[in-house]
CSV table of C-alpha atoms in Angstrom, one decimal:
chain,number,residue,atom,x,y,z
Z,552,ALA,CA,4.5,-4.3,-8.7
Z,553,LYS,CA,5.1,-2.9,-5.5
Z,554,VAL,CA,7.3,0.1,-6.2
Z,555,LYS,CA,9.2,1.9,-4.0
Z,556,GLY,CA,9.2,6.2,-4.0
Z,557,MET,CA,5.6,6.7,-5.3
Z,558,VAL,CA,4.5,9.2,-2.8
Z,559,CYS,CA,1.9,11.8,-5.4
Z,560,ASP,CA,-0.2,12.2,-8.0
Z,561,PHE,CA,2.4,13.8,-9.9
Z,562,CYS,CA,4.5,10.0,-9.2
Z,563,ALA,CA,1.2,8.4,-10.2
Z,564,ARG,CA,0.9,10.2,-13.5
Z,565,ALA,CA,4.4,9.3,-14.3
Z,566,VAL,CA,4.1,5.8,-13.5
Z,567,THR,CA,0.6,6.0,-15.9
Z,568,LYS,CA,2.3,7.4,-18.4
Z,569,VAL,CA,5.1,5.5,-19.1
Z,570,PHE,CA,3.6,1.8,-18.5
Z,571,SER,CA,0.3,3.3,-21.1
Z,572,LYS,CA,2.8,3.4,-23.7
Z,573,ASN,CA,3.5,-0.3,-23.8
Z,574,ASP,CA,1.1,-2.0,-26.6
Z,575,ALA,CA,0.9,-4.8,-24.2
Z,576,VAL,CA,-1.2,-3.0,-21.6
Z,577,GLU,CA,-5.0,-1.7,-21.3
Z,578,ASN,CA,-5.3,-0.5,-18.0
Z,579,VAL,CA,-3.2,1.0,-15.1
Z,580,HIS,CA,-3.8,2.2,-11.7
Z,581,VAL,CA,-1.4,3.4,-8.8
Z,582,ASP,CA,-2.1,2.7,-5.2
Z,583,LEU,CA,-0.6,5.4,-4.0
Z,584,ASP,CA,-1.1,4.2,-0.1
Z,585,THR,CA,0.1,0.8,-0.5
Z,586,GLN,CA,2.6,2.2,-3.5
Z,587,GLU,CA,1.6,-0.1,-5.9
Z,588,ILE,CA,1.3,-0.2,-9.4
Z,589,HIS,CA,-2.1,-2.6,-11.6
Z,590,VAL,CA,-1.6,-3.6,-14.6
Z,591,THR,CA,-4.5,-4.9,-17.0
Z,592,LEU,CA,-2.4,-6.2,-19.9
Z,593,LYS,CA,-4.7,-6.2,-23.4
Z,594,THR,CA,-6.1,-9.8,-24.4
Z,595,GLY,CA,-2.8,-12.0,-25.8
Z,596,GLY,CA,-0.3,-9.0,-23.7
Z,597,GLU,CA,2.3,-9.9,-22.1
Z,598,LEU,CA,4.6,-8.1,-19.7
Z,599,SER,CA,7.4,-9.9,-18.0
Z,600,ASP,CA,9.0,-8.6,-14.4
Z,601,ASP,CA,11.8,-7.1,-16.3
Z,602,THR,CA,9.8,-5.4,-18.6
Z,603,VAL,CA,7.5,-4.5,-15.6
Z,604,GLY,CA,11.0,-3.6,-13.7
Z,605,GLU,CA,12.5,-1.4,-16.7
Z,606,LEU,CA,9.1,0.4,-16.8
Z,607,VAL,CA,8.9,1.3,-13.5
Z,608,LYS,CA,12.7,2.6,-13.7
Z,609,LYS,CA,12.5,4.7,-16.6
Z,610,SER,CA,8.9,6.4,-14.2
Z,611,GLY,CA,12.1,6.5,-11.9
Z,612,TYR,CA,11.5,4.4,-8.9
Z,613,THR,CA,12.6,1.3,-7.7
Z,614,LEU,CA,10.8,-2.2,-8.1
Z,615,VAL,CA,10.6,-4.3,-4.8
Z,616,SER,CA,8.5,-7.3,-6.4
Z,617,VAL,CA,5.7,-8.4,-9.0
Z,618,THR,CA,2.7,-10.0,-8.3
Z,619,ARG,CA,0.6,-12.1,-10.4
Z,620,GLU,CA,-3.0,-12.5,-10.9
Z,621,THR,CA,-5.3,-14.0,-13.1
Z,622,ALA,CA,-9.2,-13.1,-14.1
């Protein structure tokens, strides 16, 4: 997810904490340089674009876009 407004390690920790509480999420990596959140889902786990947007908003940031990759 491309996000607007993340600039510091505290930002990354806040986002990681919010996303990690979701049962579908296995791992979260925040890249402050690109302002992206990389989420790995558990097997069978799903996060809709709307849910990603809600989690980003709950973290205090603005969602720019969602890109999905399959392994």
